[in-house]
Coordinates of C-alpha atoms in Angstrom, one line a residue:
Chain T
M338 CA -60.0 -242.3 41.1
D339 CA -62.9 -242.4 38.8
T340 CA -62.4 -244.6 35.3
S341 CA -65.8 -243.6 34.2
L342 CA -64.8 -240.3 33.5
Q343 CA -61.9 -239.3 30.5
I344 CA -60.7 -235.8 29.8
C345 CA -60.7 -234.8 26.6
E346 CA -57.0 -234.4 25.9
D347 CA -57.0 -231.4 23.4
C348 CA -59.5 -229.5 25.3
D349 CA -59.5 -230.8 28.8
T350 CA -63.5 -231.3 28.7
V351 CA -64.6 -233.9 30.7
H352 CA -66.7 -236.8 29.6
R353 CA -68.6 -240.3 30.5
R354 CA -67.5 -243.0 29.1
R355 CA -69.6 -245.6 27.3
P356 CA -68.9 -248.9 25.9
L357 CA -68.1 -248.7 22.1
S358 CA -69.8 -251.3 19.2
R359 CA -67.2 -252.5 16.8
G360 CA -65.3 -249.9 14.8
E361 CA -67.1 -247.0 16.5
V362 CA -65.3 -243.9 17.2
A363 CA -65.6 -241.5 20.2
R364 CA -65.2 -238.1 19.7
C365 CA -65.0 -235.0 21.8
A366 CA -68.2 -233.0 21.4
C367 CA -66.0 -229.6 22.1
C368 CA -62.9 -230.0 20.0
G369 CA -63.6 -233.5 17.8
A370 CA -60.3 -235.0 19.5
E371 CA -60.7 -238.6 19.1
L372 CA -61.1 -239.9 22.6
D373 CA -61.7 -243.6 22.4
R374 CA -62.5 -246.0 19.7
H375 CA -63.0 -249.4 20.3
H376 CA -60.8 -252.6 19.8
G377 CA -60.7 -255.1 17.1
L378 CA -57.5 -256.7 18.2
G379 CA -57.1 -258.2 21.8
V380 CA -54.1 -258.9 24.0
N381 CA -53.0 -262.2 22.1
E382 CA -53.3 -260.7 18.6
L383 CA -51.0 -257.9 19.4
L384 CA -48.4 -259.8 20.9
A385 CA -48.0 -261.6 17.3
L386 CA -48.2 -258.5 15.6
V387 CA -45.1 -257.5 17.9
L388 CA -43.6 -260.9 17.4
T389 CA -44.0 -260.6 13.8
S390 CA -42.7 -256.9 13.4
G391 CA -39.9 -258.0 15.3
I392 CA -38.9 -260.5 12.9
V393 CA -39.7 -258.4 10.4
F394 CA -37.4 -255.9 11.8
V395 CA -34.3 -258.3 11.5
V396 CA -35.0 -259.1 8.1
A397 CA -35.2 -255.4 7.0
N398 CA -31.5 -254.8 9.0
V399 CA -29.7 -257.7 7.9
W400 CA -30.9 -258.0 4.3
P401 CA -29.3 -255.2 2.2
I402 CA -32.1 -252.4 0.8
V403 CA -31.2 -252.2 -2.5
T404 CA -28.4 -252.6 -5.3
L405 CA -26.7 -250.4 -8.0
G406 CA -25.1 -251.5 -10.5
L407 CA -22.5 -249.3 -12.9
N408 CA -20.2 -250.9 -15.4
G409 CA -20.5 -254.5 -13.5
Q410 CA -19.5 -253.2 -10.3
H411 CA -22.1 -253.4 -7.7
V412 CA -23.1 -251.6 -4.4
S413 CA -25.4 -252.5 -1.8
A414 CA -26.8 -251.0 1.4
R415 CA -28.3 -251.4 4.7
L416 CA -30.0 -249.9 6.9
W417 CA -26.3 -249.5 9.3
G418 CA -24.3 -248.5 6.1
V419 CA -26.9 -245.7 5.0
I420 CA -25.8 -244.7 9.1
L421 CA -22.4 -245.2 8.5
A422 CA -22.1 -243.3 5.7
M423 CA -23.5 -240.2 6.9
W424 CA -21.2 -240.4 9.6
E425 CA -18.2 -240.7 7.8
R426 CA -19.0 -238.4 5.1
G427 CA -19.3 -235.5 7.5
A428 CA -23.2 -235.5 8.7
P429 CA -22.8 -237.1 11.9
I430 CA -25.4 -235.5 13.6
V431 CA -28.2 -236.9 10.3
A432 CA -26.4 -240.0 11.1
V433 CA -27.2 -239.8 15.1
I434 CA -30.6 -238.7 14.1
A435 CA -31.6 -241.4 11.2
A436 CA -30.0 -244.8 13.9
A437 CA -32.3 -242.9 16.9
T438 CA -35.7 -242.7 14.8
L439 CA -34.8 -245.6 12.2
F440 CA -33.1 -248.3 14.5
F441 CA -32.7 -247.8 18.2
F442 CA -36.4 -246.3 18.8
P443 CA -38.0 -248.9 16.9
A444 CA -36.3 -251.5 18.3
L445 CA -36.9 -250.4 21.7
R446 CA -40.8 -249.5 21.4
M447 CA -41.1 -253.0 20.0
L448 CA -39.1 -254.8 23.1
L449 CA -41.7 -252.4 25.1
L450 CA -44.9 -252.6 23.8
G451 CA -43.7 -257.0 24.0
L452 CA -43.1 -256.5 27.8
V453 CA -46.2 -254.6 28.5
L454 CA -48.3 -257.1 26.5
V455 CA -47.3 -260.2 28.3
Q456 CA -48.1 -258.5 31.7
A457 CA -51.4 -257.4 30.3
R458 CA -52.0 -261.0 29.5
R459 CA -51.1 -262.5 33.0
G460 CA -53.6 -259.5 34.2
R461 CA -50.9 -258.2 36.8
R462 CA -48.2 -255.7 36.5
G463 CA -44.5 -256.7 36.9
A464 CA -41.0 -255.1 37.1
G465 CA -40.6 -252.3 34.8
F466 CA -44.6 -252.1 33.3
R467 CA -44.6 -248.5 34.7
P468 CA -41.5 -247.0 33.3
A469 CA -42.3 -249.5 29.8
M470 CA -45.9 -247.2 29.8
V471 CA -44.4 -244.0 29.9
A472 CA -41.4 -245.0 28.0
L473 CA -43.7 -246.2 25.2
H474 CA -45.9 -242.6 25.4
Y475 CA -42.7 -240.7 24.7
L476 CA -41.5 -242.7 22.2
R477 CA -44.2 -243.1 20.0
P478 CA -43.7 -239.9 18.1
W479 CA -40.2 -240.8 17.1
T480 CA -40.0 -243.6 14.4
M481 CA -39.6 -243.0 11.1
N482 CA -39.7 -246.1 9.6
E483 CA -42.5 -245.4 7.1
V484 CA -40.4 -241.9 6.2
F485 CA -37.5 -244.6 5.2
V486 CA -39.5 -246.2 3.2
L487 CA -40.9 -243.0 0.7
G488 CA -37.6 -242.1 0.6
T489 CA -35.7 -245.1 -0.4
L490 CA -39.2 -245.0 -3.0
V491 CA -37.7 -241.6 -4.1
A492 CA -34.4 -242.3 -3.9
I493 CA -34.9 -244.9 -6.4
V494 CA -36.5 -242.9 -8.9
K495 CA -34.2 -240.6 -8.7
V496 CA -31.0 -243.1 -9.2
R497 CA -33.0 -245.1 -12.0
A498 CA -31.9 -242.9 -15.0
Y499 CA -27.9 -243.6 -14.2
F500 CA -27.8 -246.9 -12.5
E501 CA -28.8 -250.2 -12.8
V502 CA -31.4 -250.4 -9.6
A503 CA -32.6 -254.1 -7.8
T504 CA -34.2 -254.1 -5.4
D505 CA -33.2 -256.1 -2.3
P506 CA -35.2 -258.1 0.9
G507 CA -34.3 -255.9 3.0
L508 CA -36.6 -253.0 1.7
Y509 CA -39.6 -255.2 1.6
G510 CA -38.8 -256.1 5.2
Y511 CA -39.4 -252.3 5.2
V512 CA -42.4 -252.4 3.6
A513 CA -43.8 -254.6 5.7
L514 CA -42.8 -253.2 9.1
M515 CA -44.3 -250.5 8.0
M516 CA -47.3 -251.4 7.7
L517 CA -47.6 -253.3 11.0
I518 CA -46.1 -250.6 13.0
T519 CA -49.2 -248.5 11.2
V520 CA -51.1 -251.1 12.1
F521 CA -50.3 -250.9 16.3
S522 CA -50.0 -247.0 16.2
G523 CA -53.6 -246.8 15.7
V524 CA -54.2 -249.1 18.6
D525 CA -54.4 -246.8 22.1
L526 CA -51.9 -248.6 24.6
R527 CA -53.9 -246.9 27.6
R528 CA -55.8 -249.7 28.0
L529 CA -53.3 -252.1 29.2
W530 CA -53.6 -249.7 32.2
E531 CA -56.4 -251.3 33.1
L532 CA -56.2 -254.9 31.6
A533 CA -52.7 -255.1 33.6
R534 CA -53.9 -254.2 37.5
E535 CA -51.5 -253.6 40.4
P536 CA -50.3 -255.8 42.1
A537 CA -51.8 -256.9 45.7
A538 CA -49.6 -255.4 48.6
Chain V
M1000 CA -77.8 -229.9 24.3
S1001 CA -75.1 -227.7 27.2
A1002 CA -71.8 -227.8 26.9
P1003 CA -70.2 -230.5 28.8
P1004 CA -67.9 -229.2 31.6
R1005 CA -64.6 -228.8 31.7
A1006 CA -61.9 -230.2 34.3
V1007 CA -60.5 -227.0 35.5
E1008 CA -64.4 -227.0 37.0
L1009 CA -64.4 -229.4 38.5
G1010 CA -61.6 -229.4 39.7
L1011 CA -59.9 -232.2 37.6
V1012 CA -57.1 -232.6 35.8
G1013 CA -56.0 -235.2 33.0
C1014 CA -52.7 -237.2 33.2
T1015 CA -51.0 -235.7 29.8
V1016 CA -49.0 -239.5 29.8
C1017 CA -51.7 -242.2 30.9
G1018 CA -55.2 -240.8 30.2
Q1019 CA -55.9 -241.1 34.4
V1020 CA -58.6 -238.2 36.0
C1021 CA -57.3 -237.0 39.0
R1022 CA -58.8 -234.6 41.4
A1023 CA -56.4 -231.6 40.6
P1024 CA -53.4 -230.5 43.5
G1025 CA -53.6 -227.0 45.1
P1026 CA -53.2 -224.2 42.5
L1027 CA -49.5 -224.2 43.7
A1028 CA -48.7 -227.6 44.6
Q1029 CA -47.1 -230.3 42.4
A1030 CA -48.5 -233.6 42.2
A1031 CA -47.7 -237.3 40.7
C1032 CA -50.2 -239.1 38.8
P1033 CA -50.8 -242.3 40.7
R1034 CA -51.0 -244.8 38.1
C1035 CA -48.0 -243.8 35.9
G1036 CA -45.8 -241.5 38.0
A1037 CA -45.9 -238.5 35.9
V1038 CA -46.2 -234.8 37.3
L1039 CA -49.3 -233.7 36.8
R1040 CA -50.1 -230.4 35.7
R1041 CA -53.0 -228.4 34.7
R1042 CA -51.1 -226.9 31.4
K1043 CA -48.0 -227.9 30.1
A1044 CA -45.1 -226.0 32.2
G1045 CA -44.1 -222.9 30.0
S1046 CA -45.8 -224.0 27.2
L1047 CA -45.9 -220.4 25.2
A1048 CA -42.1 -219.6 26.2
R1049 CA -40.8 -222.9 24.8
S1050 CA -43.0 -223.3 22.4
W1051 CA -41.8 -219.8 20.5
A1052 CA -38.5 -220.9 21.6
F1053 CA -38.3 -224.0 19.4
L1054 CA -40.2 -222.7 16.6
I1055 CA -38.2 -219.6 16.2
A1056 CA -34.8 -222.0 16.5
A1057 CA -36.4 -224.3 13.7
F1058 CA -37.0 -220.9 11.8
I1059 CA -33.3 -220.0 11.7
F1060 CA -32.2 -223.2 10.8
Y1061 CA -34.5 -223.3 7.9
I1062 CA -33.0 -220.9 6.1
P1063 CA -29.6 -222.4 5.6
A1064 CA -31.5 -225.6 5.2
N1065 CA -33.0 -224.1 1.8
L1066 CA -30.1 -221.8 1.1
L1067 CA -26.7 -224.6 1.2
P1068 CA -27.2 -227.8 -0.9
I1069 CA -28.0 -230.6 0.9
M1070 CA -25.8 -233.1 -1.1
R1071 CA -22.9 -232.7 -4.2
T1072 CA -23.5 -235.3 -7.1
V1073 CA -20.1 -236.2 -8.8
S1074 CA -20.0 -237.9 -12.1
L1075 CA -17.3 -238.4 -14.4
G1076 CA -15.1 -234.9 -12.4
D1077 CA -19.1 -233.3 -13.2
V1078 CA -19.9 -231.8 -10.1
D1079 CA -23.4 -230.6 -9.1
D1080 CA -24.8 -229.2 -6.2
N1081 CA -28.2 -229.8 -4.9
T1082 CA -30.5 -227.5 -3.0
I1083 CA -33.8 -228.6 -2.1
L1084 CA -35.3 -227.0 -4.0
S1085 CA -33.3 -228.0 -7.2
G1086 CA -33.6 -231.7 -6.1
V1087 CA -37.7 -231.2 -6.1
V1088 CA -37.0 -229.3 -9.6
E1089 CA -34.8 -232.2 -11.3
L1090 CA -37.2 -234.9 -9.8
W1091 CA -39.7 -233.6 -11.7
V1092 CA -37.6 -233.1 -15.1
K1093 CA -36.5 -236.2 -15.2
G1094 CA -37.6 -238.8 -13.0
S1095 CA -41.8 -238.8 -12.0
P1096 CA -43.7 -235.5 -11.1
D1097 CA -45.8 -237.5 -8.6
L1098 CA -43.1 -238.2 -6.7
A1099 CA -41.8 -234.3 -6.9
V1100 CA -45.5 -233.6 -6.1
I1101 CA -44.3 -235.3 -2.9
V1102 CA -41.4 -234.4 -2.1
F1103 CA -42.2 -230.4 -2.3
A1104 CA -45.2 -231.4 -0.2
A1105 CA -42.8 -232.8 2.5
S1106 CA -39.9 -230.7 2.5
I1107 CA -41.4 -227.2 1.8
M1108 CA -44.7 -227.3 2.3
V1109 CA -44.9 -229.0 5.3
P1110 CA -42.6 -226.8 7.1
M1111 CA -43.8 -224.0 6.3
L1112 CA -47.3 -224.8 7.1
K1113 CA -45.8 -225.8 10.1
F1114 CA -44.3 -222.5 10.8
V1115 CA -47.4 -220.5 9.7
V1116 CA -50.1 -222.7 11.8
L1117 CA -47.9 -222.8 15.1
A1118 CA -47.1 -219.5 15.1
T1119 CA -50.7 -218.8 14.6
L1120 CA -52.2 -220.6 17.3
L1121 CA -49.8 -219.1 19.7
V1122 CA -50.5 -215.5 19.2
C1123 CA -54.3 -216.4 19.7
A1124 CA -53.7 -218.6 22.6
Q1125 CA -51.4 -215.8 24.0
R1126 CA -54.7 -213.3 24.0
R1127 CA -57.1 -216.2 24.5
S1128 CA -58.6 -215.8 21.5
R1129 CA -62.3 -217.7 21.0
W1130 CA -62.2 -217.0 17.4
A1131 CA -62.3 -220.3 14.7
Q1132 CA -61.1 -222.4 17.8
V1133 CA -62.4 -225.8 16.9
Q1134 CA -60.6 -225.2 12.9
R1135 CA -57.2 -224.5 15.4
A1136 CA -57.6 -227.1 17.4
R1137 CA -58.0 -229.3 14.1
L1138 CA -55.4 -227.3 12.4
Y1139 CA -53.4 -228.3 15.4
R1140 CA -53.6 -231.8 15.8
L1141 CA -53.7 -232.1 11.5
V1142 CA -49.5 -230.3 11.8
D1143 CA -48.7 -233.0 14.8
L1144 CA -49.5 -235.7 12.3
I1145 CA -47.9 -235.0 8.9
G1146 CA -44.5 -233.1 11.1
Y1147 CA -42.4 -235.7 10.5
W1148 CA -42.8 -236.4 6.9
S1149 CA -40.4 -233.4 6.2
M1150 CA -37.8 -235.8 7.1
L1151 CA -38.2 -237.4 3.4
D1152 CA -35.4 -235.6 2.5
V1153 CA -33.0 -236.3 4.6
F1154 CA -33.5 -239.8 4.3
V1155 CA -33.0 -239.7 0.7
V1156 CA -29.8 -238.2 0.8
S1157 CA -28.8 -240.6 3.2
L1158 CA -29.7 -243.2 1.1
L1159 CA -27.9 -241.9 -1.6
T1160 CA -24.4 -241.3 0.0
A1161 CA -24.6 -244.7 0.9
L1162 CA -25.7 -246.4 -2.3
V1163 CA -23.4 -243.9 -5.1
R1164 CA -20.2 -244.8 -3.9
F1165 CA -18.4 -246.1 -8.1
G1166 CA -15.0 -243.4 -7.3
F1167 CA -15.0 -241.1 -10.0
F1168 CA -17.3 -243.0 -12.4
S1169 CA -20.1 -241.5 -9.2
E1170 CA -20.5 -240.5 -6.2
V1171 CA -22.6 -238.2 -3.8
E1172 CA -21.6 -236.5 -0.7
P1173 CA -23.8 -234.8 2.2
L1174 CA -23.9 -231.0 2.2
P1175 CA -24.4 -228.7 5.2
G1176 CA -27.8 -228.4 4.3
V1177 CA -29.0 -231.9 4.8
I1178 CA -28.0 -231.2 8.3
Y1179 CA -29.6 -227.8 9.0
F1180 CA -32.7 -229.3 7.7
G1181 CA -32.7 -232.3 9.4
L1182 CA -32.1 -230.0 13.0
T1183 CA -35.3 -228.4 11.4
V1184 CA -37.7 -231.1 11.5
I1185 CA -36.7 -232.2 15.0
L1186 CA -37.1 -228.5 16.4
T1187 CA -40.5 -228.0 14.9
M1188 CA -41.7 -231.5 16.2
L1189 CA -40.6 -230.5 19.6
A1190 CA -42.3 -226.7 18.6
S1191 CA -46.0 -228.8 18.5
M1192 CA -45.4 -231.2 21.1
S1193 CA -44.3 -228.2 23.5
F1194 CA -47.6 -226.5 22.3
D1195 CA -50.6 -227.4 25.1
P1196 CA -53.5 -227.7 22.8
R1197 CA -55.7 -227.2 25.9
L1198 CA -54.4 -223.4 26.0
T1199 CA -57.1 -222.7 22.8
W1200 CA -60.1 -223.4 25.0
D1201 CA -58.6 -221.1 27.8
T1202 CA -60.7 -218.3 27.1
D1203 CA -61.2 -215.7 29.7
K1204 CA -64.3 -217.1 31.1
D1205 CA -62.7 -219.8 32.4
A1206 CA -59.1 -218.9 32.7
P1207 CA -57.1 -220.9 35.6

């Protein structure tokens, strides 16, 4: 297998790999798709980011996101409250979509990312490296935390006229999570295949 | 500069899952990628048929998603049903026009754009057309990137349902439109994932 070559996934053009300098992005000469970019973040930095995201994820889920007040009554919502509300009020399909894209898939992605990064750091592929890398490839489009943050903002504006609105720590947790997810979504995980070698049989 | 070679010409195939460059299996044989174990294919299996199926299904669901109301607001016994479009109008009038523009873009423009762009890409790929290949490649990447933002309104309704629970004074309830809308978004995402962008470049000359 030749690792000096790479094939553009958008148009099947074969390119020769070349080392990139800081901030450089390699683009396909035929269709303009991004082939490769310089990585500023090493495995250790990525592992630290995943750990931080894990902590922020807990904060975002344990504390309420927003509290509404009306006539001295208060209602606050956590992510799971939102999911259960949809389940109980006649939209179970939406509840399942929200649970998957806002909770289970992001959580799974962080766990798997942690697993492959720990192994890449050791330089060896251990149990589950291959299925974890494949699963990460398929999970990638199915996390929607950033959409949820914007949705929260829209919801706040919609109810502002009728209720007292207070934002809670959960919302800040979500904003932080959104930024962290954006950072490691830009990282090409495929280089981990090269960093973690196959164990000698 | 002469055009760089394509994988087909060199007898290579790129793994869609891990990016590994592999020797292409025989014309009918299926092989697994030596690195990640995914099935190696020159092109995604049944890409055009699958993509059309998801796109048509998404379009069918898009009609009730827009015609049916997505949520009911009850305030002091006053019932008000909102569709996607009326929600945007209300946000424009009472809330903030900038957010109304964002919601309009996410829930109305993005899905419409996806229908038009994916249908165009599919028709052109079927005809092996050479028309505007670079632009078509760019449009595909755009559609793939922005597709999931359409889920915005679904999350707004979910959050309001959980938050606005003040009994007689104020309640929000989800209505069937929001389910159809959520399914439309999922189906358009599946349609754009099923499309193989390499088909845009498979013109008569180098058809595999």
